PDB file of C-alpha atoms in Angstrom:
ATOM      1  CA  MET V 976       0.000   0.000   0.000  1.00 43.00           C
ATOM      2  CA  GLY V 977       2.835   2.449   0.880  1.00 41.00           C
ATOM      3  CA  LYS V 978       4.571   1.876  -2.458  1.00 39.00           C
ATOM      4  CA  PHE V 979       1.307   2.609  -4.254  1.00 35.00           C
ATOM      5  CA  ILE V 980       0.940   5.949  -2.458  1.00 35.00           C
ATOM      6  CA  VAL V 981       4.524   6.987  -3.282  1.00 35.00           C
ATOM      7  CA  LEU V 982       4.099   5.962  -6.915  1.00 33.00           C
ATOM      8  CA  SER V 983       0.803   7.832  -7.081  1.00 33.00           C
ATOM      9  CA  LEU V 984       2.448  10.929  -5.646  1.00 33.00           C
ATOM     10  CA  LEU V 985       5.251  10.677  -8.200  1.00 34.00           C
ATOM     11  CA  VAL V 986       2.768  10.280 -11.054  1.00 33.00           C
ATOM     12  CA  LEU V 987       0.632  13.151  -9.747  1.00 35.00           C
ATOM     13  CA  GLY V 988       3.770  15.231  -9.234  1.00 36.00           C
ATOM     14  CA  HIS V 989       4.846  14.553 -12.799  1.00 35.00           C
ATOM     15  CA  LEU V 990       1.440  15.602 -14.104  1.00 34.00           C
ATOM     16  CA  ALA V 991       1.323  18.713 -11.917  1.00 38.00           C
ATOM     17  CA  LEU V 992       4.955  19.802 -12.207  1.00 39.00           C
ATOM     18  CA  GLY V 993       6.068  18.385 -15.528  1.00 39.00           C
ATOM     19  CA  SER V 994       9.440  16.714 -15.940  1.00 40.00           C
ATOM     20  CA  HIS V 995      11.255  19.870 -14.733  1.00 41.00           C
ATOM     21  CA  GLY V 996       9.608  19.648 -11.313  1.00 41.00           C
ATOM     22  CA  MET V 997      10.196  15.941 -10.858  1.00 42.00           C
ATOM     23  CA  GLY V 998      13.714  16.431  -9.500  1.00 45.00           C
ATOM     24  CA  VAL V 999      12.317  18.760  -6.854  1.00 43.00           C
ATOM     25  CA  MET V1000       9.501  16.299  -6.149  1.00 38.00           C
ATOM     26  CA  LYS V1001      11.945  13.401  -5.706  1.00 41.00           C
ATOM     27  CA  GLU V1002      14.186  15.502  -3.443  1.00 46.00           C
ATOM     28  CA  ALA V1003      11.201  16.548  -1.357  1.00 37.00           C
ATOM     29  CA  MET V1004      10.096  12.923  -1.145  1.00 34.00           C
ATOM     30  CA  HIS V1005      13.519  12.075   0.303  1.00 35.00           C
ATOM     31  CA  GLY V1006      13.310  14.956   2.767  1.00 35.00           C
ATOM     32  CA  ASN V1007      16.067  16.950   1.087  1.00 43.00           C
ATOM     33  CA  LEU V1008      14.111  20.180   0.655  1.00 43.00           C
ATOM     34  CA  PRO V1009      12.542  22.005   3.581  1.00 42.00           C
ATOM     35  CA  GLY V1010       8.785  21.999   3.143  1.00 42.00           C
ATOM     36  CA  ARG V1011       8.028  25.102   5.181  1.00 40.00           C
ATOM     37  CA  THR V1012       9.944  27.482   2.921  1.00 47.00           C
ATOM     38  CA  ALA V1013       7.771  26.658  -0.077  1.00 59.00           C
ATOM     39  CA  PHE V1014       4.927  28.647   1.470  1.00 76.00           C
ATOM     40  CA  MET V1015       6.805  31.121   3.648  1.00 85.00           C
ATOM     41  CA  PRO V1016       4.753  34.287   4.263  1.00 91.00           C
ATOM     42  CA  LYS V1017       5.867  37.598   2.803  1.00 93.00           C
ATOM     43  CA  GLY V1018       6.783  39.073   6.198  1.00 94.00           C
ATOM     44  CA  GLU V1019       9.073  36.158   7.057  1.00 94.00           C
ATOM     45  CA  LEU V1020      10.765  36.340   3.654  1.00 94.00           C
ATOM     46  CA  LEU V1021      11.317  40.067   4.066  1.00 95.00           C
ATOM     47  CA  THR V1022      12.825  39.582   7.528  1.00 95.00           C
ATOM     48  CA  TRP V1023      15.045  36.790   6.199  1.00 95.00           C
ATOM     49  CA  VAL V1024      16.368  38.798   3.242  1.00 95.00           C
ATOM     50  CA  ASN V1025      16.871  41.939   5.378  1.00 95.00           C
ATOM     51  CA  THR V1026      18.832  39.967   7.976  1.00 95.00           C
ATOM     52  CA  LEU V1027      20.940  37.963   5.536  1.00 95.00           C
ATOM     53  CA  VAL V1028      21.694  40.815   3.140  1.00 95.00           C
ATOM     54  CA  GLU V1029      21.887  43.505   5.860  1.00 94.00           C
ATOM     55  CA  CYS V1030      19.410  45.851   4.236  1.00 94.00           C
ATOM     56  CA  GLU V1031      16.210  47.645   5.157  1.00 93.00           C
ATOM     57  CA  PHE V1032      13.550  46.679   2.637  1.00 94.00           C
ATOM     58  CA  SER V1033       9.956  47.296   3.634  1.00 94.00           C
ATOM     59  CA  GLU V1034       8.471  45.616   0.528  1.00 93.00           C
ATOM     60  CA  LEU V1035       9.576  42.615  -1.544  1.00 91.00           C
ATOM     61  CA  GLN V1036       9.390  44.721  -4.713  1.00 91.00           C
ATOM     62  CA  GLN V1037      12.406  46.671  -3.484  1.00 93.00           C
ATOM     63  CA  CYS V1038      14.448  43.658  -4.625  1.00 94.00           C
ATOM     64  CA  ALA V1039      13.539  44.547  -8.230  1.00 94.00           C
ATOM     65  CA  ASN V1040      17.058  45.545  -9.305  1.00 95.00           C
ATOM     66  CA  GLY V1041      18.299  42.016  -8.534  1.00 96.00           C
ATOM     67  CA  ALA V1042      21.150  43.075  -6.228  1.00 96.00           C
ATOM     68  CA  ALA V1043      19.617  41.485  -3.112  1.00 96.00           C
ATOM     69  CA  TYR V1044      19.178  38.195  -4.973  1.00 97.00           C
ATOM     70  CA  CYS V1045      22.838  38.394  -5.976  1.00 97.00           C
ATOM     71  CA  CYS V1046      23.788  38.858  -2.314  1.00 97.00           C
ATOM     72  CA  VAL V1047      21.779  35.772  -1.312  1.00 96.00           C
ATOM     73  CA  LEU V1048      23.681  33.700  -3.876  1.00 96.00           C
ATOM     74  CA  ASP V1049      26.960  35.256  -2.746  1.00 96.00           C
ATOM     75  CA  ALA V1050      26.146  34.195   0.825  1.00 95.00           C
ATOM     76  CA  LEU V1051      25.834  30.602  -0.370  1.00 94.00           C
ATOM     77  CA  PHE V1052      28.793  30.572  -2.747  1.00 95.00           C
ATOM     78  CA  PRO V1053      31.177  33.386  -1.726  1.00 94.00           C
ATOM     79  CA  GLU V1054      34.105  31.742  -3.484  1.00 93.00           C
ATOM     80  CA  ASP V1055      32.211  31.416  -6.792  1.00 94.00           C
ATOM     81  CA  PHE V1056      29.660  34.211  -7.088  1.00 96.00           C
ATOM     82  CA  PRO V1057      30.931  37.296  -8.992  1.00 97.00           C
ATOM     83  CA  ILE V1058      29.720  39.850  -6.417  1.00 96.00           C
ATOM     84  CA  ARG V1059      32.128  42.513  -7.740  1.00 95.00           C
ATOM     85  CA  LYS V1060      30.150  42.677 -10.995  1.00 96.00           C
ATOM     86  CA  VAL V1061      26.836  43.461  -9.252  1.00 97.00           C
ATOM     87  CA  LEU V1062      25.404  46.959  -9.707  1.00 96.00           C
ATOM     88  CA  PHE V1063      24.019  47.667  -6.223  1.00 95.00           C
ATOM     89  CA  SER V1064      22.831  51.161  -7.118  1.00 93.00           C
ATOM     90  CA  ALA V1065      21.044  50.040 -10.301  1.00 94.00           C
ATOM     91  CA  LYS V1066      18.021  52.227 -10.969  1.00 92.00           C
ATOM     92  CA  ALA V1067      17.663  52.008 -14.725  1.00 93.00           C
ATOM     93  CA  GLU V1068      16.214  48.848 -16.233  1.00 94.00           C
ATOM     94  CA  HIS V1069      19.309  48.194 -18.367  1.00 94.00           C
ATOM     95  CA  ASP V1070      21.504  48.206 -15.232  1.00 94.00           C
ATOM     96  CA  SER V1071      19.134  45.901 -13.368  1.00 95.00           C
ATOM     97  CA  ILE V1072      19.096  43.520 -16.332  1.00 96.00           C
ATOM     98  CA  LYS V1073      22.875  43.183 -15.888  1.00 97.00           C
ATOM     99  CA  ASN V1074      22.286  41.897 -12.337  1.00 97.00           C
ATOM    100  CA  TYR V1075      19.776  39.319 -13.563  1.00 97.00           C
ATOM    101  CA  LYS V1076      22.197  38.211 -16.278  1.00 96.00           C
ATOM    102  CA  ILE V1077      24.804  37.644 -13.566  1.00 97.00           C
ATOM    103  CA  ILE V1078      22.287  35.450 -11.732  1.00 96.00           C
ATOM    104  CA  GLN V1079      21.321  33.536 -14.864  1.00 95.00           C
ATOM    105  CA  GLN V1080      24.960  32.955 -15.860  1.00 95.00           C
ATOM    106  CA  PHE V1081      25.734  31.763 -12.342  1.00 96.00           C
ATOM    107  CA  PHE V1082      22.781  29.360 -12.362  1.00 94.00           C
ATOM    108  CA  THR V1083      23.937  28.004 -15.719  1.00 94.00           C
ATOM    109  CA  LYS V1084      27.475  27.539 -14.382  1.00 93.00           C
ATOM    110  CA  LYS V1085      26.150  25.672 -11.333  1.00 91.00           C
ATOM    111  CA  GLY V1086      23.625  23.622 -13.339  1.00 92.00           C
ATOM    112  CA  VAL V1087      20.652  25.154 -11.519  1.00 90.00           C
ATOM    113  CA  SER V1088      17.348  25.439 -13.327  1.00 85.00           C
ATOM    114  CA  SER V1089      15.088  28.213 -12.143  1.00 80.00           C
ATOM    115  CA  GLU V1090      12.118  29.746 -13.854  1.00 76.00           C
ATOM    116  CA  MET V1091      12.798  33.407 -13.266  1.00 85.00           C
ATOM    117  CA  ASP V1092      10.625  35.894 -15.176  1.00 89.00           C
ATOM    118  CA  VAL V1093      13.081  38.780 -15.333  1.00 92.00           C
ATOM    119  CA  GLU V1094      10.608  41.135 -17.016  1.00 91.00           C
ATOM    120  CA  LYS V1095       8.070  40.760 -14.205  1.00 91.00           C
ATOM    121  CA  LEU V1096      10.771  40.972 -11.534  1.00 93.00           C
ATOM    122  CA  LEU V1097      12.127  44.178 -13.090  1.00 91.00           C
ATOM    123  CA  LYS V1098       8.662  45.717 -13.027  1.00 90.00           C
ATOM    124  CA  GLY V1099       8.437  45.005  -9.302  1.00 87.00           C
ATOM    125  CA  ARG V1100       5.404  42.727  -9.502  1.00 89.00           C
ATOM    126  CA  PRO V1101       4.795  41.626  -5.903  1.00 91.00           C
ATOM    127  CA  MET V1102       3.612  38.081  -6.660  1.00 92.00           C
ATOM    128  CA  GLU V1103       6.635  37.425  -8.883  1.00 93.00           C
ATOM    129  CA  HIS V1104       9.015  38.563  -6.142  1.00 93.00           C
ATOM    130  CA  LEU V1105       7.149  36.499  -3.569  1.00 94.00           C
ATOM    131  CA  ALA V1106       7.354  33.378  -5.748  1.00 93.00           C
ATOM    132  CA  PHE V1107      11.032  33.885  -6.615  1.00 94.00           C
ATOM    133  CA  LEU V1108      12.007  34.627  -3.005  1.00 94.00           C
ATOM    134  CA  GLN V1109      10.152  31.524  -1.824  1.00 93.00           C
ATOM    135  CA  TRP V1110      12.086  29.464  -4.360  1.00 92.00           C
ATOM    136  CA  LEU V1111      15.360  31.212  -3.455  1.00 94.00           C
ATOM    137  CA  ARG V1112      14.779  30.610   0.266  1.00 94.00           C
ATOM    138  CA  GLY V1113      14.209  26.895  -0.392  1.00 92.00           C
ATOM    139  CA  PHE V1114      17.348  26.809  -2.548  1.00 92.00           C
ATOM    140  CA  PHE V1115      19.276  28.626   0.197  1.00 93.00           C
ATOM    141  CA  ASP V1116      18.083  26.275   2.936  1.00 92.00           C
ATOM    142  CA  HIS V1117      18.972  23.269   0.800  1.00 91.00           C
ATOM    143  CA  HIS V1118      22.544  24.485   0.159  1.00 90.00           C
ATOM    144  CA  ASP V1119      23.288  26.499   3.324  1.00 88.00           C
ATOM    145  CA  ARG V1120      26.679  25.647   4.815  1.00 82.00           C
ATOM    146  CA  ARG V1121      26.148  27.840   7.879  1.00 83.00           C
ATOM    147  CA  ILE V1122      29.090  30.116   7.172  1.00 85.00           C
ATOM    148  CA  HIS V1123      29.162  33.686   8.477  1.00 90.00           C
ATOM    149  CA  TYR V1124      28.270  36.150   5.738  1.00 91.00           C
ATOM    150  CA  ASP V1125      29.284  39.793   6.002  1.00 94.00           C
ATOM    151  CA  ALA V1126      26.927  41.270   3.418  1.00 93.00           C
ATOM    152  CA  LEU V1127      27.975  44.892   3.904  1.00 93.00           C
ATOM    153  CA  GLY V1128      31.654  43.962   3.812  1.00 93.00           C
ATOM    154  CA  ARG V1129      31.216  41.879   0.659  1.00 94.00           C
ATOM    155  CA  ARG V1130      29.564  44.800  -1.141  1.00 92.00           C
ATOM    156  CA  GLY V1131      31.974  47.416   0.199  1.00 91.00           C
ATOM    157  CA  GLY V1132      29.432  49.037   2.525  1.00 90.00           C
ATOM    158  CA  ARG V1133      27.241  50.108  -0.398  1.00 90.00           C
ATOM    159  CA  ARG V1134      23.478  50.312   0.048  1.00 89.00           C
ATOM    160  CA  ILE V1135      21.210  48.489  -2.352  1.00 90.00           C
ATOM    161  CA  ASN V1136      19.036  50.793  -4.429  1.00 80.00           C
ATOM    162  CA  GLY V1137      15.421  50.522  -3.320  1.00 68.00           C
ATOM    163  CA  GLU V1138      16.380  50.109   0.306  1.00 63.00           C
ATOM    164  CA  ALA V1139      14.813  52.516   2.802  1.00 51.00           C
ATOM    165  CA  SER V1140      17.063  55.389   3.783  1.00 47.00           C
ATOM    166  CA  GLY V1141      18.727  55.012   7.135  1.00 45.00           C
ATOM    167  CA  PRO V1142      18.840  57.616   9.900  1.00 40.00           C
TER     168      PRO V1142
END
């Protein structure tokens, strides 16, 4: 009976997620991905990104220039992620696109497949940022090596555009 349930879940997962999602489904079935991050509320995600990246965002859309996402990946892979190429003060769309290209190139290098709708992220669409941050948090939790990350030091003390002004 147990084997039937697992097989049914795999078949249902394949139908619901397609072949791309099957790797995630199999990992989740083996307990390799934390289940709670898949549906983490917006407030928790915002607190997590603010703490990890040492910034002061009040809304998820403030991540629209991609720099905060770059910092999250740098926290996971400080020896590999090209943090020096990131445009932290990006305001114009063409500068923000450069940050997303850095992310996409890094994912390709690491063999990571992520469905990231850059156009919607650039426009600051809240649901797109929520979905991508939920995915990124799950990815982070899965790969976290518990090393200390000095976000401000890694970006030379620069603020991320979109961040609330400090005192």
